Amino acid sequence: MANPGRTPWVRAYRHAYGGVLDGLLNQSPHQPPNRCTAVMACRWADRVEFRRLLLTPLDSPFVASITLITHTNMTHIVCVSAFTTEPPVGDASAAFTDRRPATAPLVGGLLRDAIANMVVGEAR
């Protein structure tokens, strides 16, 4: 895994923007949401819920995923980050959308524009 990339963590309200994050967190981990190929879900010490949503097919040349984390003390806030093994292109200081051009639309397809822009727009 040469050159993996991850966006900074973004905090978003669970029910904002049409409840897209709430829908992803309430979806059964046994049934991946549309545009996902797999889900990994776990809970740490009954305080933190973690979900990783795989965005790429299993035979893809790179892996792209979105991670969602909630804490039982703040269930209305979701921490969101995108991860990819897509080889970077362009200048190292360019935005995530320019450095990882195949991954950025996958993030937008699942999270919808408002949240996706917060996630990939923050990465530099």
PDB file of C-alpha atoms in Angstrom:
ATOM      1  CA  MET A   1       0.000   0.000   0.000  1.00  0.00           C
ATOM      2  CA  ALA A   2       2.199   2.806  -1.276  1.00  0.00           C
ATOM      3  CA  ASN A   3       0.806   6.328  -0.772  1.00  0.00           C
ATOM      4  CA  PRO A   4      -2.473   5.759   1.053  1.00  0.00           C
ATOM      5  CA  GLY A   5      -4.518   8.898   1.541  1.00  0.00           C
ATOM      6  CA  ARG A   6      -6.997   9.893   4.230  1.00  0.00           C
ATOM      7  CA  THR A   7      -9.042  13.021   4.701  1.00  0.00           C
ATOM      8  CA  PRO A   8      -9.030  14.854   8.025  1.00  0.00           C
ATOM      9  CA  TRP A   9     -11.870  13.913  10.358  1.00  0.00           C
ATOM     10  CA  VAL A  10     -14.981  16.050   9.908  1.00  0.00           C
ATOM     11  CA  ARG A  11     -17.719  16.327  12.512  1.00  0.00           C
ATOM     12  CA  ALA A  12     -21.290  16.531  11.223  1.00  0.00           C
ATOM     13  CA  TYR A  13     -24.734  16.402  12.793  1.00  0.00           C
ATOM     14  CA  ARG A  14     -26.202  12.932  12.379  1.00  0.00           C
ATOM     15  CA  HIS A  15     -29.651  14.148  11.242  1.00  0.00           C
ATOM     16  CA  ALA A  16     -28.501  17.083   9.061  1.00  0.00           C
ATOM     17  CA  TYR A  17     -28.578  17.144   5.266  1.00  0.00           C
ATOM     18  CA  GLY A  18     -31.563  14.863   4.910  1.00  0.00           C
ATOM     19  CA  GLY A  19     -30.330  12.417   7.552  1.00  0.00           C
ATOM     20  CA  VAL A  20     -27.866  10.697   5.216  1.00  0.00           C
ATOM     21  CA  LEU A  21     -25.468   9.843   8.066  1.00  0.00           C
ATOM     22  CA  ASP A  22     -28.303   8.600  10.273  1.00  0.00           C
ATOM     23  CA  GLY A  23     -29.461   6.354   7.441  1.00  0.00           C
ATOM     24  CA  LEU A  24     -25.980   4.891   6.957  1.00  0.00           C
ATOM     25  CA  LEU A  25     -25.581   4.239  10.685  1.00  0.00           C
ATOM     26  CA  ASN A  26     -29.034   2.664  11.039  1.00  0.00           C
ATOM     27  CA  GLN A  27     -28.604   0.390   8.013  1.00  0.00           C
ATOM     28  CA  SER A  28     -27.901  -3.226   8.908  1.00  0.00           C
ATOM     29  CA  PRO A  29     -24.180  -4.030   8.525  1.00  0.00           C
ATOM     30  CA  HIS A  30     -25.292  -7.280   6.875  1.00  0.00           C
ATOM     31  CA  GLN A  31     -26.830  -5.329   3.982  1.00  0.00           C
ATOM     32  CA  PRO A  32     -24.403  -2.752   2.510  1.00  0.00           C
ATOM     33  CA  PRO A  33     -26.056   0.528   1.466  1.00  0.00           C
ATOM     34  CA  ASN A  34     -26.330   1.433  -2.211  1.00  0.00           C
ATOM     35  CA  ARG A  35     -22.946   2.214  -3.768  1.00  0.00           C
ATOM     36  CA  CYS A  36     -21.119   0.107  -1.129  1.00  0.00           C
ATOM     37  CA  THR A  37     -19.662  -3.350  -1.577  1.00  0.00           C
ATOM     38  CA  ALA A  38     -19.136  -4.223   2.091  1.00  0.00           C
ATOM     39  CA  VAL A  39     -19.527  -2.891   5.626  1.00  0.00           C
ATOM     40  CA  MET A  40     -17.378  -3.486   8.673  1.00  0.00           C
ATOM     41  CA  ALA A  41     -19.039  -2.501  11.941  1.00  0.00           C
ATOM     42  CA  CYS A  42     -17.895  -2.776  15.533  1.00  0.00           C
ATOM     43  CA  ARG A  43     -18.399  -1.261  18.955  1.00  0.00           C
ATOM     44  CA  TRP A  44     -15.610  -0.523  21.417  1.00  0.00           C
ATOM     45  CA  ALA A  45     -16.403  -0.945  25.122  1.00  0.00           C
ATOM     46  CA  ASP A  46     -20.054  -0.004  24.456  1.00  0.00           C
ATOM     47  CA  ARG A  47     -19.000   3.629  24.019  1.00  0.00           C
ATOM     48  CA  VAL A  48     -17.825   4.037  20.426  1.00  0.00           C
ATOM     49  CA  GLU A  49     -19.536   2.734  17.296  1.00  0.00           C
ATOM     50  CA  PHE A  50     -17.367   2.362  14.187  1.00  0.00           C
ATOM     51  CA  ARG A  51     -18.455   1.677  10.599  1.00  0.00           C
ATOM     52  CA  ARG A  52     -16.240   1.399   7.551  1.00  0.00           C
ATOM     53  CA  LEU A  53     -18.121   1.447   4.242  1.00  0.00           C
ATOM     54  CA  LEU A  54     -16.195  -0.003   1.300  1.00  0.00           C
ATOM     55  CA  LEU A  55     -16.843   2.041  -1.852  1.00  0.00           C
ATOM     56  CA  THR A  56     -14.859   0.042  -4.422  1.00  0.00           C
ATOM     57  CA  PRO A  57     -15.454  -3.417  -5.884  1.00  0.00           C
ATOM     58  CA  LEU A  58     -13.331  -6.169  -4.402  1.00  0.00           C
ATOM     59  CA  ASP A  59     -11.396  -6.490  -7.677  1.00  0.00           C
ATOM     60  CA  SER A  60     -10.685  -2.752  -7.983  1.00  0.00           C
ATOM     61  CA  PRO A  61      -7.073  -1.597  -8.531  1.00  0.00           C
ATOM     62  CA  PHE A  62      -7.408   0.532  -5.372  1.00  0.00           C
ATOM     63  CA  VAL A  63      -9.473   0.555  -2.183  1.00  0.00           C
ATOM     64  CA  ALA A  64     -11.685   3.465  -1.159  1.00  0.00           C
ATOM     65  CA  SER A  65     -13.781   3.623   1.990  1.00  0.00           C
ATOM     66  CA  ILE A  66     -15.595   5.964   4.335  1.00  0.00           C
ATOM     67  CA  THR A  67     -15.331   5.652   8.104  1.00  0.00           C
ATOM     68  CA  LEU A  68     -18.125   6.804  10.423  1.00  0.00           C
ATOM     69  CA  ILE A  69     -17.613   7.018  14.189  1.00  0.00           C
ATOM     70  CA  THR A  70     -20.114   7.927  16.918  1.00  0.00           C
ATOM     71  CA  HIS A  71     -19.700   8.100  20.694  1.00  0.00           C
ATOM     72  CA  THR A  72     -22.512   7.173  23.090  1.00  0.00           C
ATOM     73  CA  ASN A  73     -22.143  10.497  24.925  1.00  0.00           C
ATOM     74  CA  MET A  74     -22.630  12.450  21.666  1.00  0.00           C
ATOM     75  CA  THR A  75     -24.834  10.309  19.407  1.00  0.00           C
ATOM     76  CA  HIS A  76     -25.969  13.365  17.423  1.00  0.00           C
ATOM     77  CA  ILE A  77     -22.395  13.986  16.161  1.00  0.00           C
ATOM     78  CA  VAL A  78     -20.731  11.725  13.585  1.00  0.00           C
ATOM     79  CA  CYS A  79     -17.025  11.837  12.759  1.00  0.00           C
ATOM     80  CA  VAL A  80     -16.453  11.140   9.061  1.00  0.00           C
ATOM     81  CA  SER A  81     -13.281  10.441   7.079  1.00  0.00           C
ATOM     82  CA  ALA A  82     -12.460   8.981   3.663  1.00  0.00           C
ATOM     83  CA  PHE A  83      -9.557   6.620   2.981  1.00  0.00           C
ATOM     84  CA  THR A  84      -8.056   5.442  -0.307  1.00  0.00           C
ATOM     85  CA  THR A  85      -5.110   3.582  -1.759  1.00  0.00           C
ATOM     86  CA  GLU A  86      -5.617   5.308  -5.126  1.00  0.00           C
ATOM     87  CA  PRO A  87      -2.214   6.538  -6.352  1.00  0.00           C
ATOM     88  CA  PRO A  88      -2.029  10.324  -5.927  1.00  0.00           C
ATOM     89  CA  VAL A  89      -1.665  12.600  -8.927  1.00  0.00           C
ATOM     90  CA  GLY A  90      -0.676  16.238  -9.217  1.00  0.00           C
ATOM     91  CA  ASP A  91       0.906  18.498  -6.657  1.00  0.00           C
ATOM     92  CA  ALA A  92       1.211  17.264  -3.073  1.00  0.00           C
ATOM     93  CA  SER A  93      -0.475  20.444  -1.809  1.00  0.00           C
ATOM     94  CA  ALA A  94      -3.505  20.017  -4.102  1.00  0.00           C
ATOM     95  CA  ALA A  95      -6.973  19.290  -2.716  1.00  0.00           C
ATOM     96  CA  PHE A  96      -8.072  15.689  -2.149  1.00  0.00           C
ATOM     97  CA  THR A  97     -10.439  15.909  -5.130  1.00  0.00           C
ATOM     98  CA  ASP A  98      -7.497  16.752  -7.410  1.00  0.00           C
ATOM     99  CA  ARG A  99      -5.024  14.292  -5.862  1.00  0.00           C
ATOM    100  CA  ARG A 100      -7.449  11.331  -5.791  1.00  0.00           C
ATOM    101  CA  PRO A 101      -9.760  11.964  -8.776  1.00  0.00           C
ATOM    102  CA  ALA A 102     -11.315   8.480  -8.871  1.00  0.00           C
ATOM    103  CA  THR A 103     -12.046   8.344  -5.128  1.00  0.00           C
ATOM    104  CA  ALA A 104     -13.652  11.778  -4.672  1.00  0.00           C
ATOM    105  CA  PRO A 105     -16.787  11.007  -6.766  1.00  0.00           C
ATOM    106  CA  LEU A 106     -17.277   7.734  -4.871  1.00  0.00           C
ATOM    107  CA  VAL A 107     -17.379   9.671  -1.599  1.00  0.00           C
ATOM    108  CA  GLY A 108     -19.834  12.163  -3.096  1.00  0.00           C
ATOM    109  CA  GLY A 109     -22.071   9.414  -4.401  1.00  0.00           C
ATOM    110  CA  LEU A 110     -22.612   7.928  -0.961  1.00  0.00           C
ATOM    111  CA  LEU A 111     -22.551  10.987   1.316  1.00  0.00           C
ATOM    112  CA  ARG A 112     -24.337  13.445  -0.979  1.00  0.00           C
ATOM    113  CA  ASP A 113     -22.844  16.780  -1.878  1.00  0.00           C
ATOM    114  CA  ALA A 114     -23.057  18.752   1.379  1.00  0.00           C
ATOM    115  CA  ILE A 115     -21.294  16.194   3.564  1.00  0.00           C
ATOM    116  CA  ALA A 116     -18.961  14.994   0.798  1.00  0.00           C
ATOM    117  CA  ASN A 117     -17.789  18.572   0.231  1.00  0.00           C
ATOM    118  CA  MET A 118     -16.987  18.885   3.934  1.00  0.00           C
ATOM    119  CA  VAL A 119     -15.043  15.597   3.893  1.00  0.00           C
ATOM    120  CA  VAL A 120     -13.028  15.861   0.667  1.00  0.00           C
ATOM    121  CA  GLY A 121     -12.994  19.664   0.606  1.00  0.00           C
ATOM    122  CA  GLU A 122     -11.143  19.807   3.933  1.00  0.00           C
ATOM    123  CA  ALA A 123      -8.272  17.595   2.791  1.00  0.00           C
ATOM    124  CA  ARG A 124      -5.167  19.366   1.604  1.00  0.00           C
TER     125      ARG A 124
END
